[in-house]
Coordinates of C-alpha atoms in Angstrom, one line a residue:
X1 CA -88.9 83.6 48.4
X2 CA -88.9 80.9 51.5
X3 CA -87.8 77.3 51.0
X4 CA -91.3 76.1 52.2
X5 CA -92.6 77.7 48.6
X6 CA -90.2 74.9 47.4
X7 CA -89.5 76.3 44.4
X8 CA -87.7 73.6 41.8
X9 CA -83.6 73.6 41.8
X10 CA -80.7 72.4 40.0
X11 CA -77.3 71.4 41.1
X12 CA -75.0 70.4 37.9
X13 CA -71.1 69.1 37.7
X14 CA -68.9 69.1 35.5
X15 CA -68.9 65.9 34.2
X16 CA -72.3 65.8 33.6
X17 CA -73.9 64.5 36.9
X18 CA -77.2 66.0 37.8
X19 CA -79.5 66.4 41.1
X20 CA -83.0 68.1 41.5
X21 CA -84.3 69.8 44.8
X22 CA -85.8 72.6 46.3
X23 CA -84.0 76.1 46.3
X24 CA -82.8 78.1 49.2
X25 CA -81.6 81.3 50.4
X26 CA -81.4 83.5 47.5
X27 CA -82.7 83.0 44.2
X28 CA -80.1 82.7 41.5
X29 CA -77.2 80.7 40.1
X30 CA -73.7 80.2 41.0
X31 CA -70.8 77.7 41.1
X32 CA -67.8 77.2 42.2
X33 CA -65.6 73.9 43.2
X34 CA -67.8 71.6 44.6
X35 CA -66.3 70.5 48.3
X36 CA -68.1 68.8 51.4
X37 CA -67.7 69.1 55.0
X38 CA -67.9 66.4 57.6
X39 CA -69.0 68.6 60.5
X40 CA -72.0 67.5 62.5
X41 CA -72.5 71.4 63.4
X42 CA -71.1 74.6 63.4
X43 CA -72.5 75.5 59.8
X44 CA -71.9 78.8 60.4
X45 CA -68.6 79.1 61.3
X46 CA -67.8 77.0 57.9
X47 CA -69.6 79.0 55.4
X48 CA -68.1 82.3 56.7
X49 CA -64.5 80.4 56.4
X50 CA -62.5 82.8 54.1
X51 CA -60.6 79.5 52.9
X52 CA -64.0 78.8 51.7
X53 CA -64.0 81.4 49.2
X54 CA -65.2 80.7 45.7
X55 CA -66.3 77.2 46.7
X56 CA -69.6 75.3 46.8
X57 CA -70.7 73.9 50.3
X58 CA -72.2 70.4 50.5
X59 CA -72.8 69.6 54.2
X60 CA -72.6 65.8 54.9
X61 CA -74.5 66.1 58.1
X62 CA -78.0 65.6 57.0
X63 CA -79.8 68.4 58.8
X64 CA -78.8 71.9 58.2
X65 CA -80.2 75.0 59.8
X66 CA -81.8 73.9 62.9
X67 CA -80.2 75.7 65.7
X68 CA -80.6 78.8 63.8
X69 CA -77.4 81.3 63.6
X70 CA -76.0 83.8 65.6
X71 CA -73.5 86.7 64.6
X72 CA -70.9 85.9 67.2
X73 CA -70.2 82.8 65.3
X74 CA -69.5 84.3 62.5
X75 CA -65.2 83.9 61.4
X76 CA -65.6 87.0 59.1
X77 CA -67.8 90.1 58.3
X78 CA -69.8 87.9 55.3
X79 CA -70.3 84.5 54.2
X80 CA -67.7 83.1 52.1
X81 CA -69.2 80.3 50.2
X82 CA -70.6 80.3 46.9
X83 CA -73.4 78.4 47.3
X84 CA -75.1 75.7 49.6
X85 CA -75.9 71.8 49.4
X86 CA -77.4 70.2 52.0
X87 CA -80.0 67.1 52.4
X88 CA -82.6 68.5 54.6
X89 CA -82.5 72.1 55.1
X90 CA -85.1 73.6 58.2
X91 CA -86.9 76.1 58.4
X92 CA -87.1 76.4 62.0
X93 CA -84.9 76.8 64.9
X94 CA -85.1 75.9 68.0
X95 CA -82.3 77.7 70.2
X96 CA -83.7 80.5 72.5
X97 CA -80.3 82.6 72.0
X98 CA -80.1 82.5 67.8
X99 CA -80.3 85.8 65.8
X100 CA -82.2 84.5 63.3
X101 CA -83.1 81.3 61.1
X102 CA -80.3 79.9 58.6
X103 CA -83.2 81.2 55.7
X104 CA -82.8 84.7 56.5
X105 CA -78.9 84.5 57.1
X106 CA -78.4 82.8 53.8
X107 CA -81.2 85.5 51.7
X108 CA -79.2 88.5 53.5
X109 CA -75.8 87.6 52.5
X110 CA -77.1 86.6 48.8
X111 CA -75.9 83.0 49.0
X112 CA -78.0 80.4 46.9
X113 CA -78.3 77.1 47.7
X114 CA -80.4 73.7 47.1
X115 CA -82.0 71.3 49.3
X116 CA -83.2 67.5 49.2
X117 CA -80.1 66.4 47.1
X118 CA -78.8 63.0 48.1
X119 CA -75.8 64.3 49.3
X120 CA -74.3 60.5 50.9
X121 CA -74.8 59.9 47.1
X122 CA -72.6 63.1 46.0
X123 CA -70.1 62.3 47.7
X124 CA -69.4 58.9 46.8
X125 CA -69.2 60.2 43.7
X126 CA -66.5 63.0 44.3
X127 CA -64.3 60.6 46.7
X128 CA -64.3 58.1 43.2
X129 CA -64.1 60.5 40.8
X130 CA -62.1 64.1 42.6
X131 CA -62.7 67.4 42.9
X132 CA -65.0 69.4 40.0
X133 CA -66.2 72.0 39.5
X134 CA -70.5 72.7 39.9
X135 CA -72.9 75.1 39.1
X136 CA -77.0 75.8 41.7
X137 CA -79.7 77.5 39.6
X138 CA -83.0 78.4 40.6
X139 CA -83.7 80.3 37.9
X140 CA -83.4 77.7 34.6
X141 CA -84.1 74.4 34.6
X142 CA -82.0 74.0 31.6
X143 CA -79.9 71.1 32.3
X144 CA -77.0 71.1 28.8
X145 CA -76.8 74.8 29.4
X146 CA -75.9 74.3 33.3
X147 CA -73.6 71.7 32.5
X148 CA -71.8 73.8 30.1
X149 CA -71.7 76.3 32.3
X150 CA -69.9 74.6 35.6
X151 CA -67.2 73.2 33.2
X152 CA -66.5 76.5 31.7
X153 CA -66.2 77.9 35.6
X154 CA -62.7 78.4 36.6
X155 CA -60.4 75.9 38.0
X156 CA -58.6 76.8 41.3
X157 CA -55.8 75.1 40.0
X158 CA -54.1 78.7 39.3
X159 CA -56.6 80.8 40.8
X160 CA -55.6 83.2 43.4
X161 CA -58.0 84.4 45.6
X162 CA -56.4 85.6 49.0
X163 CA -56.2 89.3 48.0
X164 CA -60.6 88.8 47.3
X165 CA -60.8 88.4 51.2
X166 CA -58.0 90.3 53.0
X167 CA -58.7 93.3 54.5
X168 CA -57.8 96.5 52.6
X169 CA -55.1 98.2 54.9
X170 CA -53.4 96.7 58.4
X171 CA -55.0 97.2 61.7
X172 CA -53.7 96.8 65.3
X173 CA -55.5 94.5 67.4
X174 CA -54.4 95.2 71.0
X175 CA -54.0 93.8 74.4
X176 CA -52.1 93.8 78.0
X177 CA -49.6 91.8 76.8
X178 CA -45.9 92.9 75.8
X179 CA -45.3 90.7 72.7
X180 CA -45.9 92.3 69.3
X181 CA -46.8 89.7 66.5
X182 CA -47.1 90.5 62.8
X183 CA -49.8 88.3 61.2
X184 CA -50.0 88.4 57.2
X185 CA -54.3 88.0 56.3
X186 CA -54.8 85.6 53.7
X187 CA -57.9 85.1 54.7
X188 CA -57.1 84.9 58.5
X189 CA -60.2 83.8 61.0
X190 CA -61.1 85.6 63.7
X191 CA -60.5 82.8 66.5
X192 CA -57.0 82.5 65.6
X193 CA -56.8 86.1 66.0
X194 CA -58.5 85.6 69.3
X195 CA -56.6 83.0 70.2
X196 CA -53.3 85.5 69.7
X197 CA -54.7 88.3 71.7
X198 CA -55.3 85.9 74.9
X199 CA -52.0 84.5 75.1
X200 CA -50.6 88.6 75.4
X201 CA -50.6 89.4 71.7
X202 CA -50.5 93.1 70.3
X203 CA -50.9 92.4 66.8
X204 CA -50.1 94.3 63.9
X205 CA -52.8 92.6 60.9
X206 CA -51.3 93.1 57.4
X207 CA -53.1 92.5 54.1
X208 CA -51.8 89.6 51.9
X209 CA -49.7 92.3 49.9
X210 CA -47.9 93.8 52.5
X211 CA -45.8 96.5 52.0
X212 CA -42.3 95.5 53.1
X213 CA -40.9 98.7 54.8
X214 CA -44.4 98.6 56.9
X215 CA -44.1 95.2 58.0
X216 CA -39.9 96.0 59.0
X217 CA -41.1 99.3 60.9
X218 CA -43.5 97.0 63.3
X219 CA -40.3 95.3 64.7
X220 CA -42.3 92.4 65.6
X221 CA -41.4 89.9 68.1
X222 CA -43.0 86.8 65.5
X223 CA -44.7 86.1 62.6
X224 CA -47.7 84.7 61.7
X225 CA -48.9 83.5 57.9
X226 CA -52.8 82.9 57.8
X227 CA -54.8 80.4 56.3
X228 CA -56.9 81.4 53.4
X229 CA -58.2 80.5 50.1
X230 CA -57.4 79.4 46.2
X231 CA -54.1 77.6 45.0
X232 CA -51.1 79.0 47.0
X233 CA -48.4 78.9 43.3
X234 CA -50.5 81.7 42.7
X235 CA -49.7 83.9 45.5
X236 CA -45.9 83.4 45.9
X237 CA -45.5 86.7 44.3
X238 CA -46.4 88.9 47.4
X239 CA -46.3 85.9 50.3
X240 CA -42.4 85.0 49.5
X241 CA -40.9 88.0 50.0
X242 CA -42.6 88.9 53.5
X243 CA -41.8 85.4 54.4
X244 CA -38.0 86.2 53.4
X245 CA -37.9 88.8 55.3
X246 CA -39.1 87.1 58.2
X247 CA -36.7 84.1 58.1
X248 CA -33.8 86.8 57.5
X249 CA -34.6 88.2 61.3
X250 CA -34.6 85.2 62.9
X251 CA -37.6 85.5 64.5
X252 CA -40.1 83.1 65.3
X253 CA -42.5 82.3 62.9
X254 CA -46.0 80.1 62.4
X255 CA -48.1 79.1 59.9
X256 CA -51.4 77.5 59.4
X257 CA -52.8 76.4 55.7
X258 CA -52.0 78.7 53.5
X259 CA -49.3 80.1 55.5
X260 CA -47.8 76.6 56.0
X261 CA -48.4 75.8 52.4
X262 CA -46.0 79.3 51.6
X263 CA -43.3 78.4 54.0
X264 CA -42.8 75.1 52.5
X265 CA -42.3 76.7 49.3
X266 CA -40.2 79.7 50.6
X267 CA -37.9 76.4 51.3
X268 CA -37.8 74.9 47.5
X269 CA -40.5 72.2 48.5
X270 CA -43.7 71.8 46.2
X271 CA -47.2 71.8 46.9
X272 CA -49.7 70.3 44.9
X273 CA -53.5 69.8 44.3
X274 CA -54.6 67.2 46.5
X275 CA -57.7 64.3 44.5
X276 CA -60.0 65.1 47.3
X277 CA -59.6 67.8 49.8
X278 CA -59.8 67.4 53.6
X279 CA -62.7 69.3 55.2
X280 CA -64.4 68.8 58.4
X281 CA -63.8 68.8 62.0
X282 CA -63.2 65.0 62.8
X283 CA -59.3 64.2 61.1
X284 CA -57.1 62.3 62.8
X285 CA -53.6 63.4 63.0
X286 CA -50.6 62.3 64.8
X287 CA -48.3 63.7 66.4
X288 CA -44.8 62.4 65.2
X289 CA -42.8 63.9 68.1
X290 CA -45.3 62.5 70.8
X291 CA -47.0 59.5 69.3
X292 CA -50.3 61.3 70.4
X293 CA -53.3 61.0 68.1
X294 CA -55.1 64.8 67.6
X295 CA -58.6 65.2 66.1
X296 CA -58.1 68.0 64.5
X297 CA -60.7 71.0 62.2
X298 CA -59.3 70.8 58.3
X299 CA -60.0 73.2 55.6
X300 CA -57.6 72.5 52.6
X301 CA -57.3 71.5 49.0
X302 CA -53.6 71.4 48.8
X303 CA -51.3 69.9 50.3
X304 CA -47.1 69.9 51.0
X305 CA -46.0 67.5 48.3
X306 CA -44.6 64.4 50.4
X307 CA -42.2 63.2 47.1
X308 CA -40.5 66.5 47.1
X309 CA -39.7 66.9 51.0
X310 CA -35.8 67.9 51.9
X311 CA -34.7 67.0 55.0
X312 CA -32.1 68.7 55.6
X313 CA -34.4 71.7 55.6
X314 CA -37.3 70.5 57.6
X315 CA -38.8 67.9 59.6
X316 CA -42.3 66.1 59.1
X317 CA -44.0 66.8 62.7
X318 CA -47.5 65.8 62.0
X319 CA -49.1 63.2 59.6
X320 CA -52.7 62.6 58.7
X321 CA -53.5 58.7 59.6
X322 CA -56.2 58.8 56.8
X323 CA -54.1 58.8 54.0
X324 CA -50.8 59.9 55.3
X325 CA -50.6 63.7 53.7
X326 CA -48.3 66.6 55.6
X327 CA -49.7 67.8 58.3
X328 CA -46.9 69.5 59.6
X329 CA -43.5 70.6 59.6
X330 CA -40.7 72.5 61.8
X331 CA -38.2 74.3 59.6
X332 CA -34.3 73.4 60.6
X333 CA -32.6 76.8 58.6
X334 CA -34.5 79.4 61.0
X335 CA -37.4 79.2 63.6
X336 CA -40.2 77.8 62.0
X337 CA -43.4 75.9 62.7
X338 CA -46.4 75.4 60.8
X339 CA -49.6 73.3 60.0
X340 CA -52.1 72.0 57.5
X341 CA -55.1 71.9 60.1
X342 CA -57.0 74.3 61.9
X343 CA -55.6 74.4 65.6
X344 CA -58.0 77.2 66.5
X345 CA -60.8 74.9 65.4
X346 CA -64.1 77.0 65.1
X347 CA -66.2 74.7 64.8
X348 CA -63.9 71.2 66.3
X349 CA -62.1 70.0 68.7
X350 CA -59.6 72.0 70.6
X351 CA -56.9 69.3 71.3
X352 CA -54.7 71.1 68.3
X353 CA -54.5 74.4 70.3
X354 CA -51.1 73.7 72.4
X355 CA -50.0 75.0 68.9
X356 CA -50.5 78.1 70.3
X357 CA -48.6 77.4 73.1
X358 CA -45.3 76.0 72.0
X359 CA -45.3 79.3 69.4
X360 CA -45.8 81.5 72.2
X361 CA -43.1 79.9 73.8
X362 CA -40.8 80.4 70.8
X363 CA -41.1 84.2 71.2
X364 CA -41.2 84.3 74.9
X365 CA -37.5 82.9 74.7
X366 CA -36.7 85.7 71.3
X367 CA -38.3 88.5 72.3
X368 CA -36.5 91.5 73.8
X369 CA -33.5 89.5 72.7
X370 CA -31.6 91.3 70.2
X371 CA -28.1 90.0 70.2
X372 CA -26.8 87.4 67.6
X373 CA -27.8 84.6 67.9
X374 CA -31.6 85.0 69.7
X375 CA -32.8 83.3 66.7
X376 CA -31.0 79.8 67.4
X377 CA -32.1 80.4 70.9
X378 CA -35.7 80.7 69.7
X379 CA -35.6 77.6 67.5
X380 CA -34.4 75.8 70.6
X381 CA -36.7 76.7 72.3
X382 CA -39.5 75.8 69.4
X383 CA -38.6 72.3 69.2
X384 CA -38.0 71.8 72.9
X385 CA -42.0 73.0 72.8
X386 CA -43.0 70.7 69.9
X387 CA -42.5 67.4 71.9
X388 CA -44.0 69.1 75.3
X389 CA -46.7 70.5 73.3
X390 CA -49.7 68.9 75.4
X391 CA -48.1 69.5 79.3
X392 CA -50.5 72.6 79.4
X393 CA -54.1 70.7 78.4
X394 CA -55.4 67.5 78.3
X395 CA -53.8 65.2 76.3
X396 CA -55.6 63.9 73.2
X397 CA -56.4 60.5 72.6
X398 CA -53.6 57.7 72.0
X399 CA -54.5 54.6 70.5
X400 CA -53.9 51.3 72.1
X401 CA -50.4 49.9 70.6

């Protein structure tokens, strides 16, 4: 079945709201929590997100699907989403070096999804009203029955879901370099590992329930906690430990989303369920330690609960200057850094990816340093490289005062 044989679909919340349009992809129903992106492109790269796990995609950009897709923009083996919203959806493409149309990627990786909503509309809507839960059908126009059905879906509040996308066993990812990183997949993208591997990583990928003696046999020079999806209270269980562990050797460590959300809580600080998530590739962020202003990729529907900060165990580093949520934090107890964005981007703008940097730095100075003491050493060197974090790029933008 195409889209052009615009066969009738439903898209029904939670609280009753309904829109009518035209089916695509796969035939079928689904739901999920209903999020939107801000992105103006890089559709691709979103719906194959493993954050995005479990979650209903509505694309704000009006016109989705016509550059077509290819599979090295892919951030994981399949899509992630649970289904597709968008306002006009094409059926052509028009660039010379795409795979295939958005159609065909969408039909092969069974993911249904509904055109001609109002999605401005939507949105307004969810911004008033939060986050809830949806259900696509093109199979039954029954409106009560859909209904029922998206408020009987899960919540994510509770729902773990990082184990549903890490690989199965770890896997070494080598290069020329001489450091040896130890990166915990919750969901991790491929760019980030990329952006590892360039900078001299050998890394050493473990999945989200790590065996511990493993992970202490690698005798990494770092640590690295991925992003990934579903509400992070629900994977302390296996993420704590590991990140105990990590802290104990006074190594350096990073985090990114998920992984930033965990080593907040490895430090007694809460994180809660945010009204209305952040997603989309244009959020300004600033810098605390610079004053510099980042546009930075987000992904998240939790957040580091700002009430319940202690300062004597970390320091807020980055802020969001649209409604002043955690953006980042450097730990003072061992040498930690970590993030709520997405400094690797893919899709966005890159001016995040000194993050990279000033980590890289932090185990430049530990590694091959085994005496006590090389972990203060490293966390000197970390915040030395937070507030110099932009000598190696061009510097974002900074507002006028």
């Amino acid at each position: 079945m195409k889209p052009k044989d615009h066969k009738p679909c439903i898209l029904a919340l939670s609280d009753g709201t309904i829109a009518h349009g035209t089916a695509i992809g796969k035939i079928g129903t689904t739901g999920g929590e209903l999020c939107f992106n801000t992105s103006m492109a890089g559709y691709q790269e979103i719906f194959t997100d493993p954050s995005y796990y479990g979650q209903m995609m509505m694309m704000t950009y009006p016109h989705i699907g016509n550059y077509g897709t290819m599979s090295r923009d892919d951030e994981a083996r399949s899509v992630m989403i649970s289904g597709l919203i968008v306002r006009s959806f094409s059926e052509e493409f028009s660039n010379p070096m795409a795979d295939g149309s958005l159609q065909e990627y969408l039909e092969r990786n069974n993911v249904i999804g509904i055109s001609g909503v109002d999605t401005r509309k939507l949105v307004h809507h969810i911004r008033d009203e939060g986050v809830m839960n949806a259900v696509i059908s093109s199979e039954t126009l029954d409106e009560e029955m859909l209904i029922r059905k998206a408020k009987e879906w899960p919540s994510m509040v509770g729902l773990e879901l990082a184990t549903k996308v890490t690989r199965k066993e770890a896997q070494t990812i080598s290069s020329d370099g001489p450091y040896k990183l130890a990166v915990f997949d919750y969901g991790v993208k491929k760019s980030i590992l990329d952006n590892f591997v360039k900078r001299g990583c050998t890394l050493r990928v473990f999945p989200a329930e790590a065996d511990l003696d493993d992970v202490k046999d690698w005798d990494a020079d770092g640590y690295f906690f991925s992003n990934g999806p579903g509400d992070p209270n629900a994977s302390a269980d296996y993420g704590l430990p590991i990140i105990e562990h990590a802290k104990s050797t006074k190594k350096p460590i990073f985090g990114i989303c998920l992984g930033h959300q965990l080593m907040a809580m490895s430090e007694g600080i809460a994180v809660k369920k945010m009204f209305v998530g952040h997603r989309g590739a244009n959020q300004p962020v600033k810098n605390n330690e610079t004053g510099l202003v980042e546009i930075t990729t987000q992904n998240h529907g939790f957040a580091v609960d700002e009430e319940k900060l202690d300062d004597s165990k970390v320091e807020v580093t980055h802020i969001n200057l649209n409604d002043q949520t955690i953006e980042g934090l450097k730990f003072k107890n061992f040498p930690g850094m970590s993030v709520q964005y997405h400094p690797e981007a893919s899709p966005g703008p890159h001016d995040s990816q000194y993050l990279f940097d000033q980590f890289m730095e932090m185990v430049k100075q530990g590694a091959g340093s085994k005496v006590q003491g090389a972990g203060s050493k490293a966390q000197e060197a970390g915040s030395k490289a937070h507030g110099a974090g932009h000598k190696s790029q061009d510097a974002p933008y900074k507002p006028e005062p």
